[in-house]
GROMACS .gro file of C-alpha atoms in nm:
model
  429
    1MET     CA    1   9.685  -6.918   8.608
    2THR     CA    2   9.916  -6.936   8.331
    3ASP     CA    3  10.253  -6.835   8.294
    4LYS     CA    4  10.369  -6.538   8.112
    5ARG     CA    5  10.684  -6.662   7.959
    6THR     CA    6  10.507  -6.975   7.799
    7ASP     CA    7  10.144  -7.002   7.836
    8ILE     CA    8  10.137  -7.299   7.987
    9PRO     CA    9   9.909  -7.346   8.279
   10SER     CA   10  10.139  -7.366   8.583
   11ASP     CA   11   9.991  -7.639   8.758
   12ARG     CA   12  10.068  -7.854   8.426
   13ARG     CA   13  10.390  -7.739   8.387
   14ALA     CA   14  10.534  -8.044   8.503
   15GLU     CA   15  10.416  -8.217   8.237
   16HIS     CA   16  10.586  -8.011   7.957
   17TYR     CA   17  10.956  -7.960   8.153
   18PRO     CA   18  10.978  -8.342   8.337
   19TYR     CA   19  11.295  -8.178   8.543
   20LYS     CA   20  11.239  -7.892   8.754
   21SER     CA   21  11.533  -7.620   8.796
   22GLY     CA   22  11.812  -7.766   8.983
   23ALA     CA   23  11.646  -8.091   9.091
   24ARG     CA   24  11.557  -8.407   8.887
   25GLU     CA   25  11.179  -8.575   8.910
   26ARG     CA   26  11.228  -8.822   9.224
   27ILE     CA   27  11.111  -9.164   9.109
   28PRO     CA   28  11.026  -9.409   9.408
   29GLU     CA   29  11.205  -9.732   9.362
   30GLY     CA   30  10.991 -10.009   9.292
   31SER     CA   31  10.742  -9.771   9.104
   32GLY     CA   32  10.806  -9.904   8.762
   33ALA     CA   33  11.048  -9.607   8.690
   34PRO     CA   34  11.163  -9.628   8.292
   35ALA     CA   35  11.480  -9.846   8.242
   36LEU     CA   36  11.844  -9.693   8.178
   37TRP     CA   37  11.878  -9.782   7.815
   38ASN     CA   38  11.643  -9.588   7.716
   39ARG     CA   39  11.646  -9.440   7.340
   40ASN     CA   40  11.803  -9.146   7.454
   41PHE     CA   41  12.026  -9.321   7.665
   42ARG     CA   42  12.141  -9.551   7.405
   43LEU     CA   43  12.186  -9.282   7.168
   44PHE     CA   44  12.430  -9.076   7.397
   45PHE     CA   45  12.600  -9.428   7.534
   46VAL     CA   46  12.725  -9.458   7.146
   47ALA     CA   47  12.802  -9.098   7.084
   48ARG     CA   48  13.013  -9.116   7.429
   49ALA     CA   49  13.209  -9.432   7.293
   50ALA     CA   50  13.272  -9.290   6.965
   51ALA     CA   51  13.396  -9.023   7.044
   52VAL     CA   52  13.630  -9.078   7.328
   53PHE     CA   53  13.732  -9.382   7.120
   54GLY     CA   54  13.855  -9.108   6.831
   55GLU     CA   55  14.014  -8.881   7.102
   56GLY     CA   56  14.208  -9.165   7.187
   57MET     CA   57  14.355  -9.203   6.869
   58VAL     CA   58  14.475  -8.864   6.795
   59PRO     CA   59  14.784  -8.850   6.995
   60VAL     CA   60  14.923  -9.201   6.844
   61ALA     CA   61  14.813  -9.038   6.500
   62LEU     CA   62  15.044  -8.745   6.572
   63ALA     CA   63  15.312  -8.897   6.678
   64ALA     CA   64  15.325  -9.095   6.389
   65GLY     CA   65  15.246  -8.868   6.100
   66LEU     CA   66  15.457  -8.581   6.257
   67LEU     CA   67  15.781  -8.819   6.339
   68GLY     CA   68  15.759  -9.013   6.022
   69ALA     CA   69  15.747  -8.668   5.820
   70GLY     CA   70  16.069  -8.594   6.018
   71HIS     CA   71  15.967  -8.339   6.229
   72PRO     CA   72  16.124  -8.365   6.570
   73GLY     CA   73  15.928  -8.494   6.882
   74SER     CA   74  15.893  -8.176   7.002
   75SER     CA   75  15.630  -8.066   6.751
   76VAL     CA   76  15.415  -8.368   6.891
   77GLY     CA   77  15.413  -8.160   7.214
   78TYR     CA   78  15.336  -7.828   7.034
   79ALA     CA   79  15.051  -8.024   6.880
   80LEU     CA   80  14.888  -8.149   7.176
   81GLY     CA   81  14.943  -7.786   7.325
   82ALA     CA   82  14.755  -7.614   7.003
   83TRP     CA   83  14.453  -7.824   7.106
   84ILE     CA   84  14.503  -7.765   7.523
   85GLY     CA   85  14.548  -7.398   7.504
   86PRO     CA   86  14.222  -7.299   7.354
   87PHE     CA   87  14.010  -7.537   7.533
   88ALA     CA   88  14.079  -7.422   7.891
   89LEU     CA   89  14.045  -7.075   7.739
   90PHE     CA   90  13.691  -7.137   7.568
   91VAL     CA   91  13.550  -7.394   7.815
   92VAL     CA   92  13.387  -7.204   8.032
   93VAL     CA   93  13.273  -6.985   7.697
   94GLY     CA   94  13.150  -7.298   7.602
   95GLY     CA   95  12.912  -7.377   7.929
   96VAL     CA   96  12.746  -7.037   7.866
   97LEU     CA   97  12.649  -7.117   7.536
   98ALA     CA   98  12.548  -7.470   7.631
   99ASP     CA   99  12.288  -7.314   7.886
  100ARG     CA  100  12.172  -7.035   7.651
  101PHE     CA  101  12.158  -7.299   7.320
  102THR     CA  102  12.082  -7.615   7.492
  103ALA     CA  103  12.386  -7.879   7.507
  104ARG     CA  104  12.281  -8.101   7.263
  105ARG     CA  105  12.270  -7.864   7.023
  106MET     CA  106  12.621  -7.687   7.113
  107MET     CA  107  12.744  -8.061   7.120
  108ILE     CA  108  12.648  -8.161   6.783
  109ILE     CA  109  12.769  -7.815   6.648
  110ALA     CA  110  13.122  -7.885   6.777
  111ASP     CA  111  13.126  -8.246   6.608
  112LEU     CA  112  13.061  -8.092   6.275
  113VAL     CA  113  13.344  -7.779   6.382
  114ARG     CA  114  13.569  -8.066   6.429
  115LEU     CA  115  13.499  -8.320   6.166
  116PRO     CA  116  13.621  -8.126   5.863
  117GLY     CA  117  13.961  -8.085   6.070
  118ALA     CA  118  14.036  -8.470   6.077
  119ALA     CA  119  13.909  -8.470   5.711
  120VAL     CA  120  14.184  -8.232   5.596
  121LEU     CA  121  14.474  -8.394   5.803
  122ALA     CA  122  14.350  -8.763   5.723
  123VAL     CA  123  14.398  -8.620   5.354
  124SER     CA  124  14.650  -8.410   5.382
  125PHE     CA  125  14.891  -8.710   5.594
  126GLY     CA  126  14.753  -8.951   5.330
  127PHE     CA  127  14.904  -8.815   5.057
  128GLY     CA  128  15.242  -8.674   5.171
  129SER     CA  129  15.340  -8.409   5.498
  130PRO     CA  130  15.107  -8.116   5.580
  131PRO     CA  131  15.291  -7.795   5.684
  132LEU     CA  132  15.329  -7.756   6.061
  133TRP     CA  133  15.125  -7.462   6.103
  134SER     CA  134  14.848  -7.616   5.924
  135VAL     CA  135  14.885  -7.905   6.207
  136TYR     CA  136  14.894  -7.630   6.458
  137ALA     CA  137  14.614  -7.434   6.325
  138LEU     CA  138  14.360  -7.737   6.299
  139SER     CA  139  14.440  -7.884   6.686
  140ALA     CA  140  14.395  -7.577   6.761
  141VAL     CA  141  14.010  -7.593   6.606
  142SER     CA  142  13.962  -7.892   6.764
  143GLY     CA  143  14.051  -7.788   7.082
  144VAL     CA  144  13.773  -7.487   7.014
  145GLY     CA  145  13.520  -7.758   6.947
  146ALA     CA  146  13.607  -7.995   7.227
  147ALA     CA  147  13.569  -7.664   7.486
  148LEU     CA  148  13.250  -7.640   7.308
  149PHE     CA  149  13.149  -8.018   7.380
  150GLN     CA  150  13.268  -8.107   7.708
  151PRO     CA  151  13.050  -7.852   7.923
  152GLY     CA  152  12.697  -8.062   7.757
  153VAL     CA  153  12.803  -8.389   7.862
  154ALA     CA  154  12.719  -8.313   8.244
  155SER     CA  155  12.353  -8.188   8.192
  156THR     CA  156  12.284  -8.432   7.915
  157ILE     CA  157  12.297  -8.689   8.193
  158PRO     CA  158  12.019  -8.580   8.456
  159ARG     CA  159  11.789  -8.481   8.129
  160ILE     CA  160  11.833  -8.869   7.991
  161ALA     CA  161  11.894  -9.106   8.264
  162PRO     CA  162  11.601  -9.213   8.521
  163ASP     CA  163  11.945  -9.313   8.715
  164VAL     CA  164  12.206  -9.060   8.707
  165GLN     CA  165  12.475  -9.275   8.933
  166ARG     CA  166  12.415  -9.579   8.751
  167ALA     CA  167  12.466  -9.385   8.428
  168ASN     CA  168  12.766  -9.238   8.522
  169ALA     CA  169  12.909  -9.556   8.610
  170VAL     CA  170  12.784  -9.711   8.294
  171LEU     CA  171  12.978  -9.409   8.097
  172ARG     CA  172  13.277  -9.435   8.284
  173VAL     CA  173  13.300  -9.795   8.203
  174VAL     CA  174  13.291  -9.727   7.853
  175GLU     CA  175  13.513  -9.450   7.816
  176SER     CA  176  13.801  -9.650   8.020
  177LEU     CA  177  13.754  -9.921   7.762
  178MET     CA  178  13.754  -9.701   7.481
  179THR     CA  179  14.024  -9.501   7.625
  180MET     CA  180  14.236  -9.832   7.574
  181ALA     CA  181  14.104  -9.948   7.229
  182GLY     CA  182  14.177  -9.598   7.062
  183PRO     CA  183  14.523  -9.586   7.088
  184ALA     CA  184  14.536  -9.974   7.007
  185ALA     CA  185  14.318  -9.881   6.689
  186ALA     CA  186  14.557  -9.600   6.576
  187GLY     CA  187  14.845  -9.831   6.588
  188VAL     CA  188  14.714 -10.091   6.430
  189LEU     CA  189  14.610  -9.864   6.156
  190VAL     CA  190  14.942  -9.694   6.112
  191ALA     CA  191  15.120 -10.002   6.112
  192LEU     CA  192  14.881 -10.114   5.830
  193THR     CA  193  14.866  -9.810   5.614
  194GLY     CA  194  15.207  -9.713   5.690
  195GLY     CA  195  15.072  -9.346   5.785
  196ALA     CA  196  14.862  -9.137   5.994
  197GLY     CA  197  14.588  -9.026   5.731
  198ALA     CA  198  14.358  -9.337   5.791
  199ALA     CA  199  14.386  -9.338   6.185
  200PHE     CA  200  14.314  -8.902   6.128
  201GLY     CA  201  14.009  -9.055   5.849
  202LEU     CA  202  13.852  -9.301   6.127
  203ASN     CA  203  13.902  -8.993   6.371
  204GLY     CA  204  13.681  -8.784   6.169
  205ALA     CA  205  13.430  -9.070   6.108
  206THR     CA  206  13.370  -9.078   6.517
  207PHE     CA  207  13.281  -8.712   6.519
  208ALA     CA  208  12.988  -8.819   6.245
  209VAL     CA  209  12.901  -9.096   6.449
  210SER     CA  210  12.840  -8.912   6.769
  211ALA     CA  211  12.669  -8.590   6.595
  212VAL     CA  212  12.429  -8.825   6.421
  213CYS     CA  213  12.363  -8.991   6.766
  214LEU     CA  214  12.322  -8.647   6.932
  215ALA     CA  215  12.068  -8.556   6.646
  216LEU     CA  216  11.838  -8.822   6.686
  217MET     CA  217  11.796  -8.766   7.099
  218ARG     CA  218  11.489  -8.595   7.180
  219ILE     CA  219  11.539  -8.417   7.503
  220PRO     CA  220  11.225  -8.250   7.719
  221GLY     CA  221  11.299  -7.905   7.751
  222THR     CA  222  11.292  -7.718   8.086
  223LEU     CA  223  11.140  -7.405   8.222
  224SER     CA  224  11.491  -7.219   8.186
  225ASP     CA  225  11.502  -7.312   7.823
  226ALA     CA  226  11.240  -7.072   7.756
  227VAL     CA  227  11.375  -6.791   8.009
  228ARG     CA  228  11.489  -6.493   7.827
  229ARG     CA  229  11.871  -6.518   7.854
  230GLY     CA  230  12.071  -6.199   7.938
  231SER     CA  231  12.439  -6.093   7.793
  232LEU     CA  232  12.727  -6.354   7.764
  233ARG     CA  233  12.913  -6.155   8.038
  234ALA     CA  234  12.614  -6.133   8.266
  235GLU     CA  235  12.566  -6.506   8.225
  236MET     CA  236  12.932  -6.566   8.297
  237ALA     CA  237  12.841  -6.353   8.623
  238VAL     CA  238  12.559  -6.528   8.708
  239GLY     CA  239  12.725  -6.875   8.671
  240TRP     CA  240  13.013  -6.756   8.919
  241ARG     CA  241  12.755  -6.717   9.181
  242GLU     CA  242  12.602  -7.011   9.151
  243PHE     CA  243  12.974  -7.184   9.170
  244THR     CA  244  13.054  -6.937   9.475
  245ALA     CA  245  12.739  -6.994   9.657
  246ARG     CA  246  12.784  -7.375   9.687
  247SER     CA  247  13.048  -7.428   9.921
  248TRP     CA  248  13.114  -7.788   9.882
  249LEU     CA  249  13.139  -7.759   9.514
  250TRP     CA  250  13.418  -7.465   9.500
  251GLY     CA  251  13.566  -7.647   9.850
  252VAL     CA  252  13.623  -7.978   9.642
  253ILE     CA  253  13.732  -7.784   9.283
  254ALA     CA  254  13.988  -7.540   9.554
  255ILE     CA  255  14.153  -7.882   9.682
  256TRP     CA  256  14.143  -8.107   9.323
  257THR     CA  257  14.361  -7.760   9.168
  258VAL     CA  258  14.636  -7.862   9.414
  259TYR     CA  259  14.574  -8.215   9.377
  260GLY     CA  260  14.608  -8.151   8.987
  261PHE     CA  261  14.888  -7.956   9.025
  262THR     CA  262  15.090  -8.157   9.240
  263VAL     CA  263  14.994  -8.477   9.207
  264ALA     CA  264  14.814  -8.561   8.913
  265GLY     CA  265  14.980  -8.333   8.666
  266PRO     CA  266  15.311  -8.449   8.721
  267MET     CA  267  15.230  -8.813   8.771
  268VAL     CA  268  15.156  -8.872   8.373
  269PRO     CA  269  15.493  -8.768   8.264
  270LEU     CA  270  15.724  -8.903   8.529
  271THR     CA  271  15.534  -9.234   8.498
  272ALA     CA  272  15.581  -9.286   8.131
  273THR     CA  273  15.970  -9.135   8.221
  274LEU     CA  274  16.041  -9.408   8.491
  275VAL     CA  275  15.872  -9.691   8.377
  276THR     CA  276  15.984  -9.660   8.007
  277GLY     CA  277  16.344  -9.574   8.143
  278ASP     CA  278  16.336  -9.890   8.392
  279HIS     CA  279  16.125 -10.136   8.210
  280GLY     CA  280  16.074 -10.085   7.826
  281SER     CA  281  15.807  -9.885   7.642
  282ALA     CA  282  15.611 -10.234   7.619
  283THR     CA  283  15.602 -10.252   8.001
  284TYR     CA  284  15.469  -9.898   8.037
  285GLY     CA  285  15.190  -9.936   7.728
  286VAL     CA  286  15.063 -10.301   7.942
  287LEU     CA  287  15.078 -10.063   8.271
  288MET     CA  288  14.849  -9.822   8.071
  289ALA     CA  289  14.638 -10.079   7.969
  290VAL     CA  290  14.622 -10.263   8.368
  291ALA     CA  291  14.497  -9.848   8.473
  292GLY     CA  292  14.247  -9.877   8.218
  293ALA     CA  293  14.100 -10.175   8.332
  294GLY     CA  294  14.157 -10.048   8.650
  295ASN     CA  295  13.907  -9.743   8.570
  296ALA     CA  296  13.660  -9.986   8.408
  297ALA     CA  297  13.649 -10.196   8.755
  298GLY     CA  298  13.581  -9.837   8.947
  299GLY     CA  299  13.302  -9.771   8.683
  300LEU     CA  300  13.155 -10.158   8.788
  301LEU     CA  301  13.211 -10.100   9.141
  302ALA     CA  302  12.994  -9.737   9.166
  303LEU     CA  303  12.721  -9.942   8.956
  304ARG     CA  304  12.672 -10.155   9.269
  305LEU     CA  305  12.758  -9.905   9.564
  306ARG     CA  306  12.534  -9.639   9.659
  307PRO     CA  307  12.675  -9.439   9.945
  308ARG     CA  308  12.455  -9.193  10.153
  309ARG     CA  309  12.745  -8.935  10.155
  310PRO     CA  310  12.886  -8.972   9.809
  311LEU     CA  311  13.163  -8.735   9.821
  312ALA     CA  312  13.256  -8.879  10.101
  313ALA     CA  313  13.286  -9.267  10.005
  314GLY     CA  314  13.464  -9.125   9.684
  315ALA     CA  315  13.708  -8.933   9.902
  316VAL     CA  316  13.805  -9.263  10.064
  317ALA     CA  317  13.831  -9.444   9.743
  318LEU     CA  318  14.089  -9.219   9.666
  319LEU     CA  319  14.338  -9.349   9.899
  320GLY     CA  320  14.421  -9.579   9.659
  321LEU     CA  321  14.616  -9.330   9.433
  322PRO     CA  322  14.882  -9.271   9.688
  323VAL     CA  323  14.930  -9.681   9.691
  324ASN     CA  324  15.004  -9.613   9.348
  325LEU     CA  325  15.268  -9.350   9.349
  326VAL     CA  326  15.430  -9.527   9.671
  327LEU     CA  327  15.471  -9.813   9.430
  328LEU     CA  328  15.615  -9.602   9.173
  329GLY     CA  329  15.866  -9.406   9.364
  330SER     CA  330  16.013  -9.734   9.569
  331GLY     CA  331  16.145  -9.916   9.255
  332ALA     CA  332  15.912 -10.213   9.322
  333SER     CA  333  15.844 -10.525   9.069
  334VAL     CA  334  15.632 -10.492   8.737
  335ALA     CA  335  15.361 -10.688   8.882
  336LEU     CA  336  15.358 -10.493   9.203
  337LEU     CA  337  15.318 -10.213   8.952
  338ALA     CA  338  15.017 -10.335   8.778
  339VAL     CA  339  14.847 -10.375   9.113
  340GLY     CA  340  14.928 -10.016   9.183
  341GLN     CA  341  14.812  -9.901   8.840
  342PHE     CA  342  14.464 -10.122   8.861
  343VAL     CA  343  14.395 -10.005   9.222
  344GLY     CA  344  14.504  -9.656   9.090
  345GLY     CA  345  14.274  -9.678   8.788
  346ALA     CA  346  13.961  -9.805   9.030
  347ALA     CA  347  14.010  -9.563   9.282
  348PHE     CA  348  14.020  -9.250   9.019
  349ALA     CA  349  13.715  -9.444   8.860
  350PHE     CA  350  13.481  -9.461   9.155
  351TRP     CA  351  13.578  -9.092   9.259
  352LEU     CA  352  13.504  -8.950   8.913
  353VAL     CA  353  13.124  -9.148   8.958
  354MET     CA  354  13.067  -8.978   9.291
  355TRP     CA  355  13.147  -8.633   9.203
  356SER     CA  356  12.968  -8.607   8.863
  357THR     CA  357  12.664  -8.759   9.010
  358SER     CA  358  12.693  -8.507   9.316
  359VAL     CA  359  12.719  -8.192   9.071
  360GLN     CA  360  12.454  -8.339   8.801
  361THR     CA  361  12.184  -8.370   9.118
  362HIS     CA  362  12.259  -8.094   9.324
  363VAL     CA  363  12.345  -7.806   9.119
  364PRO     CA  364  12.015  -7.610   8.914
  365GLN     CA  365  11.999  -7.764   8.543
  366ASP     CA  366  11.999  -7.396   8.424
  367ALA     CA  367  12.335  -7.347   8.555
  368LEU     CA  368  12.480  -7.678   8.518
  369ASN     CA  369  12.699  -7.642   8.240
  370ARG     CA  370  12.860  -7.329   8.345
  371MET     CA  371  12.956  -7.521   8.697
  372HIS     CA  372  13.123  -7.806   8.476
  373ALA     CA  373  13.293  -7.569   8.259
  374TYR     CA  374  13.480  -7.418   8.561
  375ASP     CA  375  13.541  -7.740   8.688
  376VAL     CA  376  13.690  -7.873   8.361
  377ALA     CA  377  13.866  -7.522   8.307
  378GLY     CA  378  14.045  -7.535   8.651
  379SER     CA  379  14.155  -7.897   8.679
  380LEU     CA  380  14.262  -7.864   8.356
  381LEU     CA  381  14.510  -7.589   8.378
  382MET     CA  382  14.642  -7.654   8.715
  383MET     CA  383  14.721  -8.046   8.559
  384ALA     CA  384  14.872  -7.871   8.255
  385ALA     CA  385  15.117  -7.659   8.492
  386GLY     CA  386  15.188  -7.911   8.679
  387ARG     CA  387  15.311  -8.152   8.382
  388ALA     CA  388  15.510  -7.860   8.285
  389LEU     CA  389  15.709  -7.856   8.584
  390ALA     CA  390  15.717  -8.200   8.654
  391GLY     CA  391  16.047  -8.267   8.446
  392PRO     CA  392  16.234  -7.943   8.600
  393VAL     CA  393  16.173  -8.041   8.947
  394ALA     CA  394  16.279  -8.426   8.902
  395GLU     CA  395  16.559  -8.298   8.724
  396ALA     CA  396  16.645  -8.114   9.009
  397VAL     CA  397  16.553  -8.352   9.370
  398GLY     CA  398  16.495  -8.691   9.121
  399THR     CA  399  16.162  -8.869   8.991
  400GLU     CA  400  16.135  -9.132   9.285
  401GLU     CA  401  16.108  -8.811   9.554
  402VAL     CA  402  15.874  -8.634   9.329
  403LEU     CA  403  15.645  -8.932   9.309
  404LEU     CA  404  15.666  -9.041   9.702
  405ALA     CA  405  15.585  -8.633   9.782
  406GLY     CA  406  15.304  -8.680   9.560
  407ALA     CA  407  15.179  -8.963   9.719
  408GLY     CA  408  15.209  -8.754  10.094
  409ILE     CA  409  15.009  -8.497   9.899
  410ALA     CA  410  14.761  -8.733   9.791
  411VAL     CA  411  14.672  -8.834  10.139
  412LEU     CA  412  14.631  -8.455  10.287
  413VAL     CA  413  14.379  -8.406   9.958
  414VAL     CA  414  14.178  -8.706  10.109
  415VAL     CA  415  14.210  -8.603  10.473
  416ALA     CA  416  14.096  -8.212  10.329
  417LEU     CA  417  13.810  -8.361  10.147
  418LEU     CA  418  13.685  -8.570  10.475
  419VAL     CA  419  13.750  -8.243  10.718
  420VAL     CA  420  13.541  -7.964  10.521
  421ARG     CA  421  13.212  -8.041  10.623
  422PRO     CA  422  12.973  -7.973  10.374
  423ILE     CA  423  13.172  -8.200  10.130
  424ARG     CA  424  13.155  -8.462  10.377
  425THR     CA  425  12.824  -8.450  10.474
  426LEU     CA  426  12.671  -8.388  10.121
  427PRO     CA  427  12.406  -8.657  10.106
  428ARG     CA  428  12.264  -8.875   9.792
  429ALA     CA  429  12.051  -8.666   9.589
   0.00000   0.00000   0.00000
């Protein structure tokens, strides 16, 4: 018997399509399973490290370039906003396109879309000061490119890694390290060259490295890759049905939107304002580096622990976040603030590994990009709204009070995650 869509005998499809729609092939422990560091994973590891390193350079480069050209501080915020807006608007479309044309192809296209913009900014800032409208326009193009890229990350990992949780943990560690290294490298380049041109040049080079690594990967197809697709609108509708059919999935995202709006969104600007005002910008930079180290530690912990109920374990770990918020809101010493940043960073990283692994191993492969896109879009929009409102609310009631209230809400978020049975009992795949 043959499948009319593929002309491959049905009893041999597994040889051609090693991952079923919705589940990865189970590999028994001790059966000589392939190592994590196979060729595809090594290439993807380098691609992600380069991409996150480059992304971390952008805020520093924008601030140095725009402020150095005499533009007001608000121009930096507008430039970053010009990136976030298109990203939030197009990320769901990016998920549909990744499911339709394969994630690897869309990620390569996204890198190639963003590379010329970085090159133009490198030349413009290297030889003078580009007009603001061009900076905003190129930031918007970069946001669209990021929207095309991001959904594919989730579906690529289960296709190339024999151990999805370990792969997520390893990637979380390197992304944390690159998040710290990127801004530091941008600052050094700005100081050495006296402008932002070199930083944007290196940013563009990271897109090239990422694109080359992704192009060299050889990812096996799935049965869904050969299925004829419907219209863009129809595929978005199918993705929405897949999303709403899983109560644990939309339950976590619904709870997380509240967290993003009331805790995660306000925490970033309020922490920057509070720490910089009380202890100086240098101390704030050190604390952010400590938080990054905590992220790396959380990823390393996720390499060792394999809980039977990953979302429940991740929810318990999230109790480290209110510890950080309480210390910030109570006027603790710098040493205690560092402890809070480390604990909070580790807690958040461990949760992210548990969440990413659960989604990648429980959601059908042919809908995974769209599921990830809905998650990113909802979280980003609510966090952006929380950041925008954080300043006015803090001015009205006090920064410390908002942070302490956020600590209480963070505890309630953990309680909600543990109370909802489909979330609490979701097993490790």
